[in-house]
Short mmCIF file of C-alpha atoms in Angstrom, two decimals:
data_model
loop_
_atom_site.label_atom_id
_atom_site.label_comp_id
_atom_site.label_asym_id
_atom_site.label_seq_id
_atom_site.Cartn_x
_atom_site.Cartn_y
_atom_site.Cartn_z
CA MET A 16 4.20 6.61 5.96
CA VAL A 17 2.31 7.73 2.83
CA LYS A 18 4.45 6.46 -0.13
CA LEU A 19 3.82 7.53 -4.19
CA ARG A 20 3.92 4.09 -5.72
CA TRP A 21 3.51 4.73 -9.32
CA LEU A 22 2.97 7.97 -11.59
CA GLN A 23 1.61 7.98 -15.29
CA VAL A 24 1.99 10.81 -17.52
CA ASN A 25 -0.56 10.69 -20.27
CA ARG A 26 -0.07 14.47 -21.33
CA PHE A 27 2.41 16.93 -20.06
CA ARG A 28 4.33 19.35 -22.07
CA THR A 29 7.10 17.52 -24.17
CA VAL A 30 7.05 14.47 -21.96
CA LYS A 31 6.27 11.03 -24.04
CA PRO A 32 2.79 10.55 -23.55
CA GLY A 33 1.79 7.03 -21.82
CA THR A 34 4.93 7.14 -19.58
CA ARG A 35 4.67 5.08 -16.62
CA LEU A 36 7.12 5.01 -13.61
CA THR A 37 6.87 2.76 -10.47
CA PHE A 38 8.80 3.88 -7.48
CA ASN A 39 10.64 2.13 -4.92
CA PRO A 40 9.44 2.84 -1.23
CA GLY A 41 12.95 3.81 -0.20
CA HIS A 42 15.39 5.81 -2.46
CA ASN A 43 14.70 7.07 -6.12
CA VAL A 44 17.29 8.35 -8.18
CA LEU A 45 17.04 10.35 -11.51
CA LEU A 46 19.85 9.68 -14.00
CA GLY A 47 19.99 11.41 -17.21
CA GLN A 48 22.40 14.81 -18.47
CA ASN A 49 21.32 18.33 -18.13
CA GLY A 50 18.10 19.33 -19.85
CA THR A 51 16.59 15.97 -19.83
CA GLY A 52 13.52 16.93 -17.65
CA LYS A 53 14.77 15.88 -14.28
CA THR A 54 13.69 19.01 -12.35
CA THR A 55 10.36 18.95 -14.31
CA LEU A 56 9.90 15.28 -13.09
CA LEU A 57 10.74 16.26 -9.55
CA ASN A 58 8.35 19.06 -9.57
CA LEU A 59 5.31 16.46 -10.78
CA VAL A 60 6.49 14.28 -8.02
CA ALA A 61 6.16 16.94 -5.52
CA ALA A 62 2.77 17.95 -6.95
CA ALA A 63 1.55 14.44 -6.86
CA ILE A 64 2.76 13.69 -3.09
CA THR A 65 1.30 16.88 -1.81
CA VAL A 66 -1.76 16.63 -4.23
CA ASP A 67 -1.36 20.36 -5.01
CA PHE A 68 -1.11 21.26 -8.70
CA THR A 69 -1.98 24.99 -8.16
CA SER A 70 1.45 25.68 -9.63
CA LEU A 71 0.80 24.02 -12.92
CA GLY A 72 -2.54 26.01 -13.00
CA ASP A 73 -1.86 27.30 -16.72
CA VAL A 74 -0.50 24.09 -17.98
CA GLU A 75 -2.46 21.34 -19.99
CA PHE A 76 -1.99 17.81 -18.49
CA ASP A 77 -3.23 14.35 -17.56
CA LEU A 78 -1.93 12.45 -14.96
CA SER A 79 -2.58 9.72 -12.79
CA PHE A 80 -0.90 8.44 -9.82
CA GLU A 81 -1.19 6.29 -6.30
CA LEU A 82 -0.58 6.94 -2.93
CA ALA A 83 -0.57 4.31 -0.21
CA SER A 84 -0.03 3.78 3.38
CA ASP A 85 -0.60 0.47 5.46
CA LYS A 86 -4.13 1.71 6.06
CA ALA A 87 -5.22 3.20 3.03
CA THR A 88 -4.82 3.92 -0.49
CA ALA A 89 -5.54 6.84 -3.04
CA THR A 90 -5.62 6.40 -7.02
CA ILE A 91 -5.90 9.93 -8.48
CA SER A 92 -6.25 10.80 -12.15
CA VAL A 93 -6.00 14.53 -12.54
CA ARG A 94 -6.44 16.61 -15.78
CA ASN A 95 -6.25 20.30 -16.61
CA GLU A 96 -7.98 21.21 -19.73
CA PRO A 97 -8.57 24.35 -21.68
CA ARG A 98 -11.90 26.05 -20.66
CA PRO A 99 -13.90 27.68 -23.62
CA PRO A 100 -13.27 31.32 -23.87
CA PRO A 101 -16.09 33.77 -22.39
CA PHE A 102 -17.81 36.11 -24.62
CA PRO A 103 -15.97 39.11 -25.53
CA SER A 104 -17.42 42.15 -23.67
CA ALA A 105 -18.12 43.71 -26.91
CA TRP A 106 -20.85 41.46 -27.31
CA LYS A 107 -22.92 42.98 -24.41
CA GLY A 108 -26.23 44.12 -25.85
CA ILE A 109 -26.20 41.49 -28.53
CA ILE A 110 -26.22 38.32 -26.05
CA SER A 111 -28.92 38.08 -23.64
CA PRO A 112 -27.90 38.86 -20.07
CA GLU A 113 -28.67 35.16 -19.06
CA ALA A 114 -26.43 33.99 -21.86
CA LEU A 115 -23.60 36.31 -20.04
CA ARG A 116 -24.48 35.03 -16.63
CA GLN A 117 -23.80 31.23 -18.14
CA HIS A 118 -20.72 32.16 -19.38
CA SER A 119 -19.23 34.36 -16.84
CA LEU A 120 -15.51 35.27 -16.32
CA THR A 121 -15.96 33.27 -12.92
CA PRO A 122 -13.97 30.21 -13.39
CA GLU A 123 -15.27 27.12 -12.57
CA GLY A 124 -12.39 25.61 -11.25
CA GLY A 125 -8.49 25.64 -11.79
CA LEU A 126 -6.57 28.50 -12.64
CA GLY A 127 -5.70 30.63 -15.71
CA ALA A 128 -7.13 29.29 -18.91
CA LEU A 129 -7.38 25.67 -17.93
CA MET A 130 -10.08 23.76 -15.77
CA LEU A 131 -9.12 21.01 -13.44
CA SER A 132 -10.84 17.76 -13.19
CA THR A 133 -10.22 14.61 -11.08
CA THR A 134 -11.33 11.37 -10.30
CA VAL A 135 -10.09 9.90 -6.77
CA SER A 136 -10.77 6.31 -5.90
CA ILE A 137 -9.99 5.69 -1.95
CA SER A 138 -9.86 2.34 -0.37
CA ARG A 139 -9.68 2.13 3.63
CA GLN A 140 -9.04 -1.12 5.28
CA GLU A 141 -10.37 -0.78 8.65
CA PRO A 142 -13.26 0.13 8.95
CA ALA A 143 -13.38 -1.23 5.41
CA LEU A 144 -14.57 1.60 2.90
CA HIS A 145 -14.14 2.43 -1.00
CA LEU A 146 -15.05 5.56 -2.37
CA GLU A 147 -14.91 7.30 -5.73
CA ILE A 148 -15.08 11.07 -5.83
CA ASP A 149 -15.50 12.90 -9.02
CA ILE A 150 -14.50 16.70 -8.84
CA LYS A 151 -14.81 19.14 -11.71
CA GLY A 152 -14.25 22.90 -11.07
CA ASN A 153 -16.80 23.68 -8.21
CA ARG A 154 -18.72 20.67 -7.82
CA GLY A 155 -17.95 17.15 -6.40
CA VAL A 156 -19.73 13.90 -6.62
CA VAL A 157 -19.04 11.23 -3.99
CA ARG A 158 -19.91 7.46 -4.55
CA ARG A 159 -19.21 4.49 -2.36
CA THR A 160 -18.15 1.57 -4.68
CA ASP A 161 -17.83 -1.18 -2.25
CA GLU A 162 -20.70 -3.74 -1.74
CA ALA A 163 -21.38 -2.75 1.76
CA ASP A 164 -23.71 0.00 0.68
CA SER A 165 -25.48 1.13 -2.33
CA SER A 166 -26.78 4.64 -1.49
CA ALA A 167 -27.12 7.32 -3.85
CA PRO A 168 -24.18 9.64 -4.76
CA VAL A 169 -23.84 12.84 -2.75
CA THR A 170 -23.24 15.95 -4.82
CA LEU A 171 -21.33 18.65 -3.14
CA ASP A 172 -20.49 22.08 -3.98
CA PHE A 173 -17.01 24.04 -3.54
CA ALA A 174 -16.77 27.69 -3.08
CA ASN A 175 -13.54 29.27 -5.19
CA SER A 176 -12.37 25.55 -5.63
CA GLY A 177 -9.91 27.12 -8.01
CA THR A 178 -7.69 28.97 -5.49
CA TRP A 179 -7.36 25.86 -3.18
CA PRO A 180 -5.06 22.80 -3.59
CA LEU A 181 -6.79 19.89 -4.87
CA TRP A 182 -6.28 17.75 -1.34
CA VAL A 183 -8.28 20.46 0.25
CA LEU A 184 -11.09 19.53 -2.16
CA ILE A 185 -10.73 15.51 -1.61
CA ILE A 186 -10.74 16.12 1.97
CA ASN A 187 -13.95 18.22 2.11
CA ALA A 188 -15.65 15.97 -0.01
CA TYR A 189 -14.88 12.90 2.20
CA MET A 190 -15.66 14.61 5.41
CA GLN A 191 -19.08 15.96 4.02
CA TYR A 192 -19.81 12.49 2.48
CA THR A 193 -19.05 10.82 5.55
CA SER A 194 -21.14 13.30 7.69
CA THR A 195 -24.10 13.36 5.41
CA ALA A 196 -24.52 9.70 3.94
CA ILE A 197 -24.37 6.41 5.50
CA GLU A 198 -21.08 6.51 7.64
CA PRO A 199 -19.62 8.58 10.46
CA ALA A 200 -16.22 9.76 10.08
CA ARG A 201 -14.72 6.87 11.71
CA GLY A 202 -11.50 5.97 10.67
CA ALA A 203 -11.13 9.43 9.08
CA ASN A 204 -7.40 9.73 10.24
CA GLU A 205 -6.30 7.09 7.63
CA ILE A 206 -7.82 9.09 4.90
CA LEU A 207 -6.41 12.28 6.05
CA ALA A 208 -2.88 11.15 6.29
CA LEU A 209 -3.00 10.34 2.63
CA PHE A 210 -3.71 13.90 1.67
CA VAL A 211 -2.01 16.07 4.30
CA SER A 212 1.34 16.20 2.97
CA GLY A 213 4.35 14.61 4.35
CA SER A 214 6.55 16.63 1.93
CA SER A 215 7.95 20.33 1.67
CA GLY A 216 7.98 20.34 -1.99
CA ARG A 217 11.18 20.16 -3.84
CA PHE A 218 14.22 21.17 -2.30
CA ASP A 219 16.26 23.20 -5.07
CA GLU A 220 19.71 22.86 -6.52
CA SER A 221 21.18 25.84 -5.16
CA LEU A 222 20.24 28.33 -2.36
CA GLU A 223 16.33 29.15 -3.31
CA TYR A 224 15.14 27.13 -0.09
CA PHE A 225 17.86 28.88 2.04
CA ASN A 226 16.87 32.50 0.97
CA ASP A 227 13.51 31.82 1.48
CA LEU A 228 13.94 30.60 5.25
CA GLY A 229 13.92 34.45 6.09
CA GLN A 230 10.38 34.99 4.39
CA LEU A 231 8.31 32.51 6.57
CA GLN A 232 5.68 33.86 8.71
CA LEU A 233 3.90 32.52 11.61
CA LYS A 234 0.44 33.95 12.77
CA LEU A 235 -0.33 33.51 16.42
CA MET A 236 -3.60 34.18 17.82
CA ARG A 237 -4.80 34.61 21.56
CA THR A 238 -8.39 34.03 22.77
CA PRO A 239 -9.76 35.97 25.76
CA GLU A 240 -9.42 32.80 27.79
CA GLY A 241 -5.58 32.69 27.03
CA GLN A 242 -5.45 29.89 24.43
CA VAL A 243 -2.91 30.37 21.70
CA SER A 244 -3.11 28.97 18.31
CA ALA A 245 -1.15 29.50 15.20
CA ALA A 246 -1.48 29.66 11.38
CA GLY A 247 1.08 29.71 8.88
CA ASN A 248 4.58 27.82 9.24
CA LEU A 249 8.02 28.79 10.09
CA GLY A 250 8.65 25.03 10.22
CA PRO A 251 9.46 22.58 11.29
CA SER A 252 5.79 22.66 12.05
CA GLU A 253 5.59 20.67 15.33
CA SER A 254 8.91 21.42 17.35
CA MET A 255 9.31 25.27 16.17
CA ASN A 256 5.56 26.46 16.00
CA GLU A 257 4.80 24.61 19.29
CA ARG A 258 7.94 26.30 20.91
CA LEU A 259 6.73 29.57 19.82
CA ARG A 260 3.28 29.25 21.29
CA HIS A 261 4.44 28.24 24.47
CA LEU A 262 6.81 31.50 24.52
CA ALA A 263 3.86 33.63 23.50
CA ARG A 264 1.68 32.26 26.20
CA GLN A 265 4.35 33.47 28.46
CA ARG A 266 5.15 36.73 27.12
CA TRP A 267 2.69 38.04 24.44
CA VAL A 268 4.04 40.83 22.22
CA ASP A 269 7.78 40.45 22.62
CA ASP A 270 10.09 42.18 20.33
CA ARG A 271 11.44 38.72 19.52
CA TYR A 272 11.44 35.07 20.47
CA VAL A 273 14.79 32.82 20.94
CA LEU A 274 14.68 29.13 20.42
CA THR A 275 17.90 27.22 21.25
CA ASP A 276 19.12 24.22 19.64
CA ALA A 277 17.75 22.25 22.55
CA ASP A 278 14.44 23.42 21.59
CA LEU A 279 15.19 22.39 17.78
CA PRO A 280 16.64 18.86 17.03
CA PHE A 281 17.28 19.68 13.58
CA LEU A 282 19.26 22.84 14.65
CA LYS A 283 21.41 20.80 17.26
CA HIS A 284 22.15 18.49 14.31
CA THR A 285 23.26 21.27 11.98
CA ALA A 286 25.62 22.64 14.57
CA GLN A 287 27.14 19.30 15.02
CA LEU A 288 27.56 18.56 11.40
CA LEU A 289 29.27 22.20 11.07
CA ASP A 290 31.45 21.83 14.14
CA PHE A 291 29.69 24.94 16.08
CA GLU A 292 29.48 24.56 19.93
CA SER A 293 25.59 25.71 19.66
CA ALA A 294 23.03 27.34 17.76
CA GLU A 295 19.92 29.29 17.83
CA ALA A 296 17.00 30.90 15.78
CA ILE A 297 15.42 33.96 16.39
CA VAL A 298 11.99 35.08 15.28
CA GLU A 299 11.10 38.96 15.53
CA LEU A 300 7.60 40.43 15.88
CA LYS A 301 6.37 41.98 12.63
CA ASP A 302 3.10 43.48 14.00
CA SER A 303 0.16 42.75 16.37
CA GLY A 304 -3.41 43.96 16.90
CA LYS A 305 -6.84 42.45 17.60
CA GLU A 306 -9.39 40.48 15.15
CA GLY A 307 -12.53 41.04 17.13
CA ASN A 308 -11.91 39.49 20.60
CA THR A 309 -9.05 37.93 19.58
CA GLU A 310 -5.41 39.20 19.78
CA VAL A 311 -2.92 38.55 16.99
CA MET A 312 0.93 38.57 16.37
CA HIS A 313 2.56 38.15 13.11
CA LEU A 314 6.05 36.87 13.46
CA GLY A 315 9.08 36.54 10.84
CA ASN A 316 12.50 37.75 9.92
CA LEU A 317 13.53 34.09 10.99
CA ARG A 318 17.48 34.28 11.64
CA PHE A 319 20.06 31.65 12.89
CA TYR A 320 23.22 32.14 14.93
CA PHE A 321 25.85 29.70 15.39
CA SER A 322 28.21 30.05 18.29
CA HIS A 323 31.94 28.61 17.78
CA ARG A 324 33.81 27.13 20.73
CA GLY A 325 36.40 29.93 20.52
CA GLY A 326 33.83 32.48 21.59
CA TRP A 327 32.59 34.22 18.33
CA LYS A 328 29.30 33.84 16.83
CA ILE A 329 27.85 34.33 13.31
CA SER A 330 24.71 34.72 11.72
CA GLU A 331 23.59 32.43 8.89
CA LYS A 332 24.40 34.82 6.25
CA LEU A 333 28.03 34.44 7.01
CA LEU A 334 28.10 30.91 6.46
CA SER A 335 29.83 29.29 3.55
CA TYR A 336 27.77 28.18 0.36
CA GLY A 337 28.24 24.52 1.71
CA GLN A 338 27.25 25.38 5.46
CA LYS A 339 23.79 27.26 4.02
CA ARG A 340 22.97 24.17 1.94
CA ILE A 341 23.43 22.07 5.04
CA LEU A 342 21.34 24.37 7.48
CA ALA A 343 18.67 24.58 4.77
CA PHE A 344 18.57 20.65 4.15
CA MET A 345 18.17 19.76 7.76
CA HIS A 346 15.21 22.45 8.39
CA TYR A 347 13.63 21.05 4.85
CA LEU A 348 14.33 17.30 6.59
CA ALA A 349 12.72 18.12 9.66
CA SER A 350 9.63 19.60 7.74
CA ALA A 351 9.33 16.57 5.40
CA PRO A 352 8.10 13.52 7.67
CA SER A 353 7.24 11.03 4.91
CA ALA A 354 8.94 12.63 1.53
CA VAL A 355 11.96 14.17 0.49
CA ILE A 356 12.20 15.47 -3.18
CA ALA A 357 15.96 16.97 -3.48
CA ASP A 358 17.43 18.36 -6.85
CA GLU A 359 21.20 18.08 -7.07
CA LEU A 360 21.44 17.11 -3.37
CA VAL A 361 25.02 17.19 -2.85
CA ASN A 362 26.01 20.59 -4.38
CA GLY A 363 28.66 22.21 -2.40
CA LEU A 364 29.06 19.45 0.21
CA HIS A 365 31.91 17.76 1.71
CA HIS A 366 31.89 14.11 1.52
CA ARG A 367 31.16 13.79 5.15
CA TRP A 368 28.20 15.90 5.11
CA ILE A 369 26.95 13.91 1.80
CA ARG A 370 26.79 10.61 4.05
CA ALA A 371 25.07 12.80 6.86
CA CYS A 372 22.24 13.91 4.47
CA PHE A 373 22.02 10.59 3.13
CA GLU A 374 21.75 8.79 6.72
CA ALA A 375 19.34 11.69 7.96
CA LEU A 376 16.74 10.46 5.07
CA GLY A 377 16.11 7.50 7.34
CA PRO A 378 12.65 5.46 6.33
CA ARG A 379 11.47 8.50 4.20
CA GLN A 380 10.81 8.01 0.27
CA ALA A 381 13.34 9.89 -1.48
CA PHE A 382 13.60 11.23 -4.80
CA LEU A 383 16.85 12.45 -5.69
CA THR A 384 18.85 13.97 -8.51
CA SER A 385 23.00 14.03 -8.69
CA GLN A 386 25.39 14.41 -11.32
CA ASN A 387 28.00 13.64 -8.49
CA PRO A 388 28.56 9.82 -8.14
CA LEU A 389 29.44 10.18 -4.45
CA LEU A 390 25.53 10.17 -3.69
CA LEU A 391 25.21 7.03 -5.75
CA ASP A 392 27.70 5.20 -3.80
CA TYR A 393 25.57 5.18 -0.60
CA LEU A 394 22.78 3.12 -2.17
CA SER A 395 22.26 -0.54 -1.69
CA PHE A 396 20.38 -3.17 -3.45
CA GLN A 397 18.92 -6.66 -2.37
CA SER A 398 17.48 -7.50 -5.75
CA PRO A 399 17.24 -6.82 -9.55
CA GLU A 400 13.30 -5.69 -8.85
CA GLU A 401 14.86 -3.06 -6.18
CA VAL A 402 17.31 -1.92 -8.87
CA ARG A 403 14.84 -1.38 -11.35
CA SER A 404 12.54 0.61 -9.24
CA ALA A 405 15.38 2.87 -7.83
CA PHE A 406 16.30 4.32 -11.10
CA VAL A 407 14.72 6.41 -13.40
CA LEU A 408 16.66 7.26 -16.75
CA CYS A 409 15.91 10.52 -18.64
CA ARG A 410 16.76 11.30 -21.97
CA TRP A 411 15.78 13.29 -25.23
CA GLU A 412 14.38 11.22 -27.90
CA LYS A 413 14.31 12.60 -31.69
CA GLY A 414 11.53 12.04 -33.94
CA PRO A 415 9.61 13.49 -32.70
CA GLU A 416 11.26 15.63 -30.10
CA GLN A 417 10.24 14.44 -26.55
CA MET A 418 11.37 13.74 -23.07
CA VAL A 419 11.76 9.67 -22.24
CA TRP A 420 11.36 8.95 -18.61
CA GLU A 421 11.54 5.38 -17.85
CA ASN A 422 12.45 2.70 -15.31
CA MET A 423 15.77 0.63 -15.78
CA SER A 424 14.45 -2.72 -18.14
CA GLN A 425 14.40 -5.86 -16.29
CA GLU A 426 17.39 -7.28 -18.47
CA ALA A 427 19.41 -4.49 -17.39
CA ALA A 428 18.65 -4.47 -13.90
CA VAL A 429 19.61 -8.19 -13.60
CA ASP A 430 22.73 -7.27 -15.45
CA PHE A 431 23.43 -4.28 -13.10
CA PHE A 432 22.59 -6.37 -9.73
CA ASP A 433 24.93 -9.13 -10.94
CA SER A 434 27.79 -6.91 -11.39
CA TYR A 435 26.91 -4.77 -8.24
CA LYS A 436 27.11 -8.26 -6.02
CA VAL A 437 30.46 -9.09 -7.11
CA GLY A 438 31.62 -5.79 -5.46
CA PHE A 439 34.43 -4.46 -7.72
CA GLN A 440 32.90 -1.14 -8.92
CA GLN A 441 30.93 1.67 -6.91
CA VAL A 442 27.50 2.13 -7.94
CA GLY A 443 28.11 5.46 -10.11
CA GLU A 444 30.92 3.66 -11.89
CA LEU A 445 28.87 0.74 -12.66
CA LEU A 446 26.14 2.93 -13.96
CA GLN A 447 28.57 4.41 -16.39
CA SER A 448 30.25 1.48 -17.24
CA LYS A 449 26.76 0.05 -18.42
CA GLY A 450 25.72 2.90 -20.30
CA LEU A 451 23.04 3.73 -17.87
CA TRP A 452 24.16 7.10 -16.70
#
């Protein structure tokens, strides 16, 4: 699994410059009063783990972070900086056409009025490879930095780079380099795994994720030979999309496709937690047609139905707030094999469901916020170092006004762990008694 080891914020909004956070490979909890930037930090973590900063295209920032697996490591520095303004249209006729072409309105990269530039250092263990990739706008330069080779850097051009997530450009640069330079793409899976996200972004604190489920779409394509492929995602990508491809091969252009909880483990788990006998997901045909020789279907309007032992059935729209949160979170987990980023996870949940959600995290790296101490009480620690990396303390600091994010100090972590071992207080109570929450 890919883990986010650390994040450094050199410049971002009102965050204290030079902020550096180290993260636990297991559970990480952001603590602080409302308005201290916990959700903002979760969004930055999501951008780093997915290596996708398109949502921050109009924000000036300077960030560094490290992603690591047991096979490879990538250290990434990414900056979004103001782009010089183009010539006003009123200057036409005064400025030469050549000058206007050099300062066209076509962005070099990034979005809005800013321009993205990135330096990526990649180290792979087997076979050994150390690369440095510099990307600015629509141009990348790849060079090998280990002693095994001293070949010249390879320069690459990207079309429409500002519209793509950063990880697409990095993988593009890596694959082009390995196919044109000294090394074939042997061992590419270890590199790809760092950037093909194991996260579905931030799970919100209310019902935004739940409401978005009905908007998900999937495009199925069938060749003249009968091969069916998919684009888009109804998530969880493997179990749901693969099952739909299988059904489409049997019955092309059905009005709707039904997936049972036997097809979808996350749905079966959800039905059990909500005390229903069974559940099913229904996807409707939105339209169909042809693209050249390929037949195409667009599926959407995802709906869920739950059957009670008493014989009655209800749709997901009639679930309670907490039940909707459980359905949404289990869908989210099944779409996030490596990292979970959840804002106020326990909102509206019974304590039994809180335990079930926490246990369902499994070995994933988790980034959580909660103003409810029940979630914190499921945390466990083996050392002060684990305590220190597991908590991020968020607060406002005056003079100048800025948000401060920091790991617990070594002294506070030792003091907390000593008290934790005694076992007289729950984690939430202990944090409050120590003035840490």
